[in-house]
Coordinates of C-alpha atoms and ligand atoms in Angstrom, one line a residue:
Chain A
M218 CA 74.1 87.9 73.9
E219 CA 74.5 84.3 74.7
N220 CA 73.1 83.9 78.1
M221 CA 69.4 85.0 78.7
I222 CA 69.8 84.1 82.4
E223 CA 72.9 83.9 84.5
V224 CA 72.8 83.0 88.1
I225 CA 75.9 82.8 90.4
S226 CA 76.0 81.6 94.0
L227 CA 72.4 82.7 94.7
E228 CA 71.2 82.6 98.3
K229 CA 67.8 83.3 99.8
I230 CA 67.2 83.1 103.5
F231 CA 63.7 83.6 105.1
G232 CA 64.4 84.1 108.8
K233 CA 66.2 80.9 109.7
K234 CA 65.0 79.0 106.6
Q235 CA 67.5 78.7 103.8
A236 CA 65.3 78.5 100.7
L237 CA 68.2 78.7 98.2
N238 CA 71.8 77.7 98.8
N239 CA 74.6 78.6 96.4
V240 CA 72.6 78.1 93.3
S241 CA 74.4 78.7 90.0
F242 CA 73.2 78.0 86.4
Q243 CA 73.0 79.6 83.0
V244 CA 70.2 79.6 80.4
K245 CA 71.2 80.1 76.9
K246 CA 69.2 81.9 74.3
G247 CA 66.7 79.5 72.6
E248 CA 66.7 76.9 75.3
T249 CA 63.9 75.4 77.3
F250 CA 65.4 75.1 80.7
G251 CA 63.7 72.9 83.3
F252 CA 64.0 73.7 87.0
L253 CA 63.0 70.4 88.7
G254 CA 62.3 69.7 92.3
P255 CA 59.8 68.6 94.8
S256 CA 57.5 71.2 96.5
G257 CA 59.3 73.4 98.9
S258 CA 62.6 73.0 97.1
G259 CA 62.9 76.7 96.1
K260 CA 61.5 76.8 92.5
T261 CA 59.1 79.7 93.1
T262 CA 61.6 81.6 95.1
T263 CA 64.0 81.4 92.1
I264 CA 61.4 82.7 89.7
K265 CA 60.5 85.5 92.0
I266 CA 64.1 86.6 92.2
L267 CA 64.6 86.3 88.5
T268 CA 61.5 88.4 87.8
G269 CA 62.4 91.2 90.2
Q270 CA 59.6 90.3 92.7
M271 CA 62.0 89.4 95.5
R272 CA 65.6 90.3 96.4
P273 CA 68.2 87.6 96.9
T274 CA 70.0 87.5 100.2
A275 CA 73.4 87.0 98.4
G276 CA 74.8 86.2 95.0
T277 CA 74.1 87.6 91.6
A278 CA 71.2 87.0 89.1
K279 CA 71.3 88.5 85.7
V280 CA 68.5 88.5 83.0
F281 CA 69.2 89.7 79.5
G282 CA 72.8 90.4 80.8
E283 CA 71.5 93.0 83.4
P284 CA 71.3 92.5 87.2
V285 CA 67.7 91.8 88.1
S286 CA 67.6 94.9 90.3
K287 CA 67.7 96.9 87.1
L288 CA 64.8 95.1 85.4
N289 CA 62.0 97.1 87.0
T290 CA 61.4 99.4 84.0
P291 CA 58.5 99.1 81.5
E292 CA 61.0 98.5 78.7
Y293 CA 62.4 95.4 80.4
R294 CA 59.1 94.1 81.4
K295 CA 58.0 94.1 77.8
R296 CA 60.7 91.6 77.0
F297 CA 59.7 88.8 79.4
G298 CA 56.5 87.0 80.4
V299 CA 55.6 85.2 83.6
V300 CA 52.9 82.7 84.6
T301 CA 53.1 81.9 88.3
D302 CA 51.2 79.3 90.2
N303 CA 48.9 82.0 91.7
S304 CA 48.4 84.4 88.8
G305 CA 44.9 85.7 88.7
L306 CA 42.3 86.9 86.0
Y307 CA 39.4 89.3 86.4
A308 CA 36.6 86.9 87.0
R309 CA 33.7 89.3 86.1
L310 CA 35.3 90.2 82.7
T311 CA 35.3 88.1 79.6
I312 CA 38.4 86.4 78.3
Y313 CA 38.7 89.1 75.6
D314 CA 38.5 91.9 78.1
N315 CA 41.1 90.4 80.2
L316 CA 43.5 90.0 77.3
K317 CA 42.6 93.5 75.9
L318 CA 43.9 95.1 79.2
Y319 CA 47.2 93.4 78.7
A320 CA 47.4 94.1 74.9
D321 CA 46.9 97.8 75.8
L322 CA 49.5 97.6 78.7
Y323 CA 52.1 96.0 76.4
G324 CA 51.2 98.2 73.4
T325 CA 50.5 95.3 71.1
S326 CA 47.8 95.2 68.4
L327 CA 44.3 93.8 69.3
Q328 CA 44.8 91.3 66.5
R329 CA 47.3 89.6 68.8
I330 CA 44.4 88.7 71.1
D331 CA 43.0 86.4 68.5
E332 CA 46.3 84.9 67.6
A333 CA 47.1 84.2 71.2
L334 CA 43.8 82.6 71.9
E335 CA 44.2 80.5 68.8
A336 CA 47.6 79.3 70.2
V337 CA 46.0 77.9 73.4
N338 CA 42.9 76.6 71.5
L339 CA 40.4 79.1 73.0
G340 CA 39.6 81.0 69.8
S341 CA 35.9 80.3 70.1
E342 CA 35.6 81.4 73.7
K343 CA 36.5 85.0 73.6
K344 CA 33.1 86.2 74.9
T345 CA 33.1 83.8 77.8
Q346 CA 33.2 85.3 81.3
V347 CA 36.3 84.1 83.2
A348 CA 34.3 83.1 86.2
K349 CA 32.8 80.4 84.1
L350 CA 36.0 78.7 83.1
S351 CA 37.5 75.5 84.3
K352 CA 40.9 75.4 86.0
G353 CA 42.5 74.2 82.8
M354 CA 40.9 76.9 80.6
T355 CA 42.0 79.6 83.1
Q356 CA 45.6 78.3 82.9
R357 CA 45.3 78.5 79.1
V358 CA 44.1 82.0 79.2
L359 CA 46.9 83.0 81.5
L360 CA 49.4 81.5 79.0
A361 CA 47.6 83.3 76.1
R362 CA 48.0 86.5 78.1
T363 CA 51.8 86.1 78.3
L364 CA 52.0 85.3 74.6
L365 CA 50.4 88.6 73.5
H366 CA 53.6 90.5 73.4
K367 CA 55.7 87.6 72.1
P368 CA 58.3 87.7 74.9
E369 CA 61.8 86.8 74.4
L370 CA 61.9 85.0 77.7
L371 CA 59.1 83.2 79.3
F372 CA 59.0 82.1 83.0
L373 CA 56.5 79.4 83.8
D374 CA 56.0 78.2 87.4
E375 CA 54.4 74.7 87.2
P376 CA 52.3 75.5 84.1
T377 CA 50.5 72.2 84.0
S378 CA 50.2 71.3 87.6
A379 CA 46.4 71.8 87.6
L380 CA 45.8 70.3 84.3
D381 CA 44.5 67.0 83.1
P382 CA 46.7 65.0 80.6
A383 CA 44.8 66.2 77.5
N384 CA 45.2 69.9 78.4
S385 CA 48.8 69.4 79.5
K386 CA 49.6 67.9 76.1
H387 CA 48.0 70.9 74.4
I388 CA 50.1 73.3 76.5
H389 CA 53.2 71.3 75.8
N390 CA 52.6 71.5 72.0
G391 CA 52.0 75.2 72.3
L392 CA 55.3 75.7 74.3
K393 CA 57.3 73.6 71.8
E394 CA 56.0 75.8 69.0
L395 CA 56.8 79.0 70.9
N396 CA 60.3 77.7 71.5
R397 CA 60.8 76.9 67.8
Q398 CA 59.9 80.5 67.1
G399 CA 62.7 81.6 69.3
T400 CA 61.3 82.1 72.8
T401 CA 63.5 81.0 75.6
I402 CA 61.6 79.2 78.3
F403 CA 62.4 78.8 82.0
L404 CA 60.1 76.3 83.4
T405 CA 59.7 74.9 86.8
T406 CA 57.9 71.5 87.4
H407 CA 57.8 68.5 89.6
D408 CA 56.6 66.5 86.6
M409 CA 59.6 64.7 85.3
E410 CA 57.9 63.4 82.1
E411 CA 57.0 67.0 81.3
A412 CA 60.6 68.0 81.7
D413 CA 61.9 65.2 79.7
H414 CA 59.5 66.0 77.0
L415 CA 60.1 69.8 76.8
C416 CA 63.5 70.6 78.2
S417 CA 66.9 70.9 76.5
Q418 CA 68.6 71.3 79.8
V419 CA 67.4 70.4 83.4
A420 CA 68.6 71.3 86.9
F421 CA 67.6 69.2 89.8
L422 CA 66.9 71.3 92.8
N423 CA 66.6 69.7 96.3
K424 CA 66.2 71.7 99.5
G425 CA 67.5 74.8 97.8
V426 CA 70.7 73.1 96.3
V427 CA 71.3 72.4 92.7
Q428 CA 72.4 68.7 92.7
L429 CA 72.7 68.0 89.1
L430 CA 72.6 70.0 85.8
D431 CA 72.6 68.5 82.3
E432 CA 70.8 67.6 79.2
P433 CA 68.1 65.0 79.8
K434 CA 69.6 62.8 77.0
Q435 CA 73.0 62.9 78.7
L436 CA 71.6 62.2 82.1
K437 CA 69.8 59.1 80.8
K438 CA 72.9 57.9 79.1
Q439 CA 75.0 58.5 82.2
Y440 CA 72.6 56.7 84.5
R441 CA 71.7 54.0 82.1
E442 CA 72.3 50.5 83.3
E443 CA 74.9 48.9 81.1
V444 CA 72.7 45.9 80.0
I445 CA 70.7 44.8 77.0
G446 CA 67.4 43.4 77.7
L447 CA 65.8 40.6 75.6
E448 CA 62.2 39.6 75.7
L449 CA 61.8 36.2 74.0
K450 CA 58.8 34.8 72.3
D451 CA 58.5 32.0 74.9
G452 CA 58.1 34.7 77.6
R453 CA 61.6 34.6 79.1
E454 CA 63.4 37.8 79.8
L455 CA 67.2 38.0 79.7
E456 CA 69.6 40.8 80.6
L457 CA 73.0 40.7 79.0
P458 CA 75.9 43.0 79.7
L459 CA 76.3 45.7 77.1
Q460 CA 79.6 44.3 75.8
S461 CA 81.0 42.7 72.6
S462 CA 80.8 39.3 74.4
S463 CA 77.1 39.5 74.4
A464 CA 76.9 39.9 70.6
E465 CA 77.1 36.3 69.8
E466 CA 74.5 35.1 72.1
I467 CA 72.1 37.8 70.9
Q468 CA 72.8 36.9 67.3
Q469 CA 71.8 33.3 68.1
Y470 CA 68.4 34.3 69.5
I471 CA 67.8 36.5 66.5
S472 CA 68.7 33.9 63.9
R473 CA 66.5 31.3 65.6
E474 CA 63.7 33.9 65.4
M475 CA 63.2 33.7 69.2
V476 CA 63.2 37.4 69.9
E477 CA 60.1 39.4 70.7
R478 CA 61.8 42.7 71.6
I479 CA 65.3 44.1 72.4
Y480 CA 65.7 47.1 74.7
T481 CA 68.2 49.1 76.7
K482 CA 67.4 50.0 80.3
E483 CA 67.0 53.7 80.4
P484 CA 66.0 55.3 83.6
T485 CA 63.4 58.0 83.6
L486 CA 64.3 61.5 84.9
G487 CA 62.3 60.6 87.9
D488 CA 64.4 57.5 88.7
I489 CA 67.5 59.6 88.3
F490 CA 66.2 62.3 90.6
V491 CA 65.5 59.7 93.4
E492 CA 68.9 58.2 92.9
V493 CA 70.7 61.6 93.1
T494 CA 68.7 63.2 95.9
G495 CA 67.3 60.2 97.7
R496 CA 64.0 61.9 97.6
E497 CA 60.8 61.1 95.8
L498 CA 59.2 64.0 93.8
V499 CA 55.9 65.0 95.3
Chain B
M180 CA 59.7 107.9 86.1
T181 CA 57.7 107.3 83.0
F182 CA 53.9 107.8 82.9
S183 CA 52.0 106.3 80.0
V184 CA 48.6 107.7 79.3
K185 CA 47.8 104.7 77.2
R186 CA 48.4 102.4 80.1
F187 CA 46.6 104.7 82.5
M188 CA 43.5 104.5 80.2
A189 CA 43.8 100.8 79.9
I190 CA 43.5 100.4 83.7
F191 CA 40.7 103.1 83.8
Q192 CA 38.6 101.3 81.2
K193 CA 39.2 97.9 82.8
D194 CA 38.1 99.1 86.2
L195 CA 35.1 100.9 84.9
K196 CA 34.0 97.7 83.1
D197 CA 34.6 95.6 86.1
L198 CA 32.9 97.9 88.5
Y199 CA 29.8 97.9 86.3
R200 CA 29.5 94.1 87.0
N201 CA 30.5 94.3 90.6
M202 CA 27.2 94.5 92.5
Y203 CA 28.7 94.2 95.9
V204 CA 30.9 97.3 95.6
S205 CA 28.8 99.4 93.2
S206 CA 25.7 99.0 95.4
T207 CA 27.4 101.0 98.2
A208 CA 27.1 104.0 95.7
L209 CA 23.3 103.7 96.3
M210 CA 23.5 104.6 99.9
P211 CA 23.9 108.4 99.4
L212 CA 21.2 108.2 96.7
I213 CA 18.8 106.5 99.0
F214 CA 19.4 109.3 101.6
A215 CA 19.0 111.8 98.9
V216 CA 15.6 110.4 98.0
I217 CA 14.4 110.2 101.7
Y218 CA 15.6 113.8 102.6
G219 CA 14.5 115.1 99.2
R220 CA 10.8 114.3 100.0
M221 CA 10.8 116.3 103.2
D222 CA 9.1 119.7 103.1
N223 CA 12.0 121.7 104.4
V224 CA 15.3 120.4 103.1
T225 CA 18.0 122.1 105.1
I226 CA 21.6 122.9 103.9
E227 CA 22.7 120.4 106.8
M228 CA 20.9 117.6 105.0
H229 CA 22.6 118.5 101.7
L230 CA 26.0 118.4 103.2
F231 CA 25.3 115.2 105.1
V232 CA 24.6 113.5 101.7
I233 CA 27.6 115.1 100.1
S234 CA 29.9 114.0 102.9
M235 CA 28.4 110.5 102.7
S236 CA 29.0 110.3 99.0
L237 CA 32.6 111.4 99.5
A238 CA 33.3 108.9 102.3
L239 CA 31.4 106.0 101.0
V240 CA 31.9 106.2 97.3
G241 CA 35.3 108.1 97.2
T242 CA 37.0 106.1 99.9
F243 CA 35.3 102.7 99.7
L244 CA 35.4 102.4 95.9
Q245 CA 39.1 103.2 95.8
C246 CA 39.9 100.9 98.8
A247 CA 37.8 98.0 97.6
M248 CA 39.2 98.1 94.1
I249 CA 42.8 98.0 95.3
A250 CA 42.0 95.4 98.0
E251 CA 40.4 93.1 95.4
E252 CA 43.3 93.2 93.1
K253 CA 45.4 91.9 96.0
E254 CA 42.8 89.3 97.1
K255 CA 42.4 87.9 93.6
N256 CA 46.2 87.9 92.8
T257 CA 45.7 90.2 89.9
L258 CA 47.8 93.0 91.2
R259 CA 50.9 90.8 90.8
G260 CA 50.2 90.4 87.1
L261 CA 49.9 94.1 86.7
M262 CA 53.0 94.8 88.5
L263 CA 54.9 92.4 86.2
S264 CA 53.5 94.1 83.1
P265 CA 54.9 97.4 81.9
A266 CA 52.3 99.2 84.1
T267 CA 53.8 101.1 87.0
L268 CA 52.0 101.4 90.4
T269 CA 51.5 105.0 89.7
E270 CA 49.6 104.3 86.5
I271 CA 47.6 101.6 88.2
L272 CA 46.6 103.8 91.1
S273 CA 46.0 106.8 88.9
G274 CA 43.6 104.7 86.7
K275 CA 41.7 103.6 89.7
S276 CA 41.5 107.1 91.1
A277 CA 40.0 108.3 87.9
V278 CA 37.3 105.8 88.1
T279 CA 36.6 106.7 91.7
I280 CA 36.5 110.4 91.0
L281 CA 34.1 109.9 88.1
I282 CA 31.7 107.8 90.1
T283 CA 31.9 110.0 93.1
V284 CA 31.1 113.1 91.1
I285 CA 28.2 111.4 89.3
V286 CA 26.7 110.1 92.6
T287 CA 27.1 113.5 94.3
G288 CA 25.6 115.3 91.3
I289 CA 22.6 113.0 91.1
S290 CA 22.0 113.1 94.8
M291 CA 22.0 116.9 94.8
F292 CA 19.7 116.9 91.7
I293 CA 17.3 114.6 93.6
M294 CA 17.4 117.0 96.5
D295 CA 16.8 120.1 94.3
F296 CA 20.1 121.6 95.3
S297 CA 21.9 124.0 92.9
F298 CA 25.6 124.4 92.8
S299 CA 25.4 127.6 90.6
G300 CA 27.2 130.4 92.4
R301 CA 28.7 128.1 94.9
I302 CA 32.3 128.3 93.8
G303 CA 33.6 127.9 97.3
L304 CA 31.7 124.8 98.0
M305 CA 32.7 123.2 94.7
A306 CA 36.4 124.0 95.4
G307 CA 36.0 122.6 98.9
I308 CA 34.5 119.3 97.5
V309 CA 37.4 119.0 95.1
L310 CA 39.9 119.4 97.9
S311 CA 38.0 117.0 100.1
L312 CA 37.9 114.5 97.3
I313 CA 41.7 114.5 97.3
F314 CA 41.6 113.6 101.0
F315 CA 39.0 110.8 100.6
I316 CA 40.7 109.2 97.6
A317 CA 44.1 109.3 99.3
L318 CA 42.5 107.7 102.4
G319 CA 40.9 105.0 100.1
T320 CA 44.3 104.4 98.5
W321 CA 46.1 104.1 101.9
M322 CA 43.4 101.7 103.1
G323 CA 43.6 99.7 99.9
L324 CA 47.3 99.4 100.4
I325 CA 47.0 98.1 104.0
T326 CA 44.0 95.8 103.6
R327 CA 44.1 92.4 101.8
S328 CA 40.5 91.7 100.9
V329 CA 37.2 93.3 100.0
L330 CA 35.8 91.9 103.2
E331 CA 38.5 93.5 105.3
A332 CA 38.0 96.7 103.3
S333 CA 34.3 96.6 104.2
V334 CA 35.2 96.5 107.9
Y335 CA 37.8 99.2 107.8
I336 CA 35.3 101.5 106.0
L337 CA 32.9 101.5 109.0
P338 CA 34.8 104.0 111.3
V339 CA 35.5 106.1 108.1
M340 CA 31.8 106.2 107.5
F341 CA 30.8 107.1 111.0
I342 CA 33.5 109.7 111.4
F343 CA 33.7 111.4 108.0
G344 CA 30.5 110.2 106.4
M345 CA 28.1 110.8 109.1
G346 CA 30.0 113.5 111.2
N347 CA 27.6 116.0 109.9
M348 CA 24.8 114.2 111.7
F349 CA 26.6 113.2 114.9
I350 CA 27.7 116.8 115.5
M351 CA 24.2 117.3 116.8
F352 CA 25.0 115.3 119.9
A353 CA 28.2 117.3 120.6
E354 CA 26.4 119.3 123.3
Q355 CA 25.8 116.0 125.3
Y356 CA 29.1 114.4 124.4
A357 CA 31.9 116.9 124.4
F358 CA 34.3 114.6 122.6
L359 CA 32.2 114.8 119.5
Q360 CA 33.2 118.4 119.1
I361 CA 36.3 117.0 117.3
L362 CA 34.0 116.3 114.4
E363 CA 33.9 120.0 113.8
Y364 CA 37.3 119.6 112.1
T365 CA 36.2 116.9 109.6
P366 CA 36.1 117.9 105.9
G367 CA 32.3 117.5 105.9
L368 CA 31.7 120.1 108.6
Q369 CA 34.3 122.4 107.1
L370 CA 32.4 122.2 103.9
Q371 CA 29.3 123.3 105.9
E372 CA 31.3 126.1 107.3
I373 CA 32.3 127.2 103.8
V374 CA 28.6 127.2 102.7
E375 CA 27.6 129.3 105.8
L376 CA 30.4 131.8 105.2
E377 CA 29.5 132.0 101.5
D378 CA 25.8 132.6 102.3
A379 CA 26.8 135.3 104.8
G380 CA 28.7 137.0 102.0
A381 CA 32.1 136.5 103.6
G382 CA 35.3 137.1 101.6
F383 CA 38.5 135.2 101.4
G384 CA 39.7 136.7 104.7
E385 CA 37.4 134.4 106.5
L386 CA 37.0 131.5 104.0
W387 CA 40.7 130.6 104.0
K388 CA 40.4 128.8 107.3
P389 CA 38.1 125.9 106.4
F390 CA 40.1 125.5 103.2
A391 CA 43.3 125.3 105.2
I392 CA 41.8 122.6 107.5
I393 CA 40.6 120.5 104.6
G394 CA 43.8 121.1 102.8
A395 CA 45.7 119.9 105.9
W396 CA 43.7 116.6 105.9
A397 CA 44.4 116.1 102.3
A398 CA 48.1 116.8 102.6
A399 CA 48.6 114.6 105.6
M400 CA 46.6 111.8 103.9
V401 CA 48.6 112.1 100.6
V402 CA 51.8 111.9 102.5
L403 CA 50.7 108.8 104.5
A404 CA 49.5 107.0 101.3
A405 CA 52.7 108.0 99.5
V406 CA 54.9 106.6 102.3
T407 CA 52.9 103.4 102.6
F408 CA 53.0 103.1 98.7
K409 CA 56.9 103.5 98.8
K410 CA 57.2 100.8 101.5
R411 CA 55.0 98.4 99.4
M412 CA 57.1 99.1 96.3
M413 CA 60.1 97.8 98.2
D414 CA 58.9 94.3 99.0
Ligands
LIG585 N1 57.8 84.6 101.8 C1 58.3 83.5 102.5 N2 58.5 83.5 103.8 C2 59.1 82.5 104.4 N3 59.4 81.3 103.8 C3 59.2 81.2 102.5 C4 58.7 82.3 101.8 N4 58.5 81.8 100.5 C5 59.0 80.5 100.4 N5 59.4 80.2 101.7 C6 60.0 78.9 102.1 O1 61.1 78.6 101.2 C7 61.1 77.3 100.7 C8 61.0 77.2 99.2 O2 59.7 77.7 98.8 P1 59.3 77.8 97.2 O3 60.3 78.5 96.5 O4 57.9 78.3 97.3 O5 59.3 76.2 96.8 P2 58.7 75.5 95.6 O6 58.2 76.6 94.6 O7 59.7 74.7 95.0 O8 57.5 74.6 96.1 C9 59.9 76.6 101.4 O9 60.4 75.9 102.5 C10 59.0 77.7 101.8 O10 58.3 77.4 103.0
LIG586 MG1 56.2 76.8 93.9

């Protein structure tokens, strides 16, 4: 099976509000797919449809090659994991007891609890009551909870939106490791750096419409300004066209040892998003 | 439809552990015990007092516990996680019902022990309590499905407590306020009817009627809970 997720012409209408409009994309096995868009663009709605929590108004959505309407069985639910932006834990129970419930529900060994907690760097906090955790730690426990059963496919709805940079970095490393081990990840975010760092494929979602879909590397190449920048030791900055005619001039600066730094002008994913959609990411 | 005993047990254990630490909800279980202590110290403890405390445990513990557990899962966004796990709503609700049944039976048992009441030989009453428990748990499940927070559940439980929990006491005013006669039909007063018939040595020929009334409450409530449950499953 090549496609873990296949979405064709998906529509979702709430009353008069069109939340998703003709959305199509595919996520291949082993990918980390980033669904990027500002708040209100339809990211959560898409995850809800893909995980069977909401029905689409029109169009088809398939996960593991099956229509999502067929995914409501325990067997399918064992194959994916979800962390949404409003997932909850049992505050009066310890981290361990919270995870033990899910280990039992998924039928995994209790040893997986320790492994999952190690993966999010919470191995020493097992006995801590969840009510006493910071937002960042709670988020890490939620992630550990979805790692227990080693899902083939992981849905993450803005996994780091509540975290400080140090915690985000930790989660990012964990996700990369997970992806290396074969888990396909579908991630929504409005953090373009995060997407750039993690995703092999990104879709730009704006007001329910997918406006662009490509590899981050390709996008940056495509939207790159065709110039070479030179920063000279005397402080001057030059921009030369990216053409053979510039070669001689550059060579002269180099041979006279005047060059501090040479760079190409690569846009960030954020820059590209603004250019394509005309909207800032908030 | 699959039913996994392992998942049912997982929910049961989790809810029992959580309840143990949940002072707000578990303290309501003290109410019947307090009444049991107060009545138990009187010189002449009547059967009406026993049945008042039993009805109160059923309504307050059976219904409120069940309702509050379900409402809190919604309030704290934990139900969504369970629903996305392999657990089915049937397993989740069964696990919770098992906790509620256990606590209700314990509270009723201790209250009657405090009041020096013996269940021995009272087969009819015990059967009536079991049948009533089905009604009260179905009522709690239905209320849990329609409320969104523990606070809301605490408000909704008030009429239930007055009608079903304290009906055995309010019936005393039925002569002044005729509309209170309707309370005759509550499970609590039907339990009293069963005891009175049993004490008078009545056979099944007369006993079937209170059982039929309690059974009708239970059946109607189970249907209402099941219909609401089906609707909730859809969205
Ligand atoms: N249950 C709902 N009822 C009505 N409108 C909704 C509902 N859920 C989402 N919406 C609307 O759909 C749009 C997309 O929402 P959402 O998917 O939550 O966006 P995002 O996750 O990208 O912030 C928003 O305009 C939101 O107000
Ligand atoms: Mg969202």
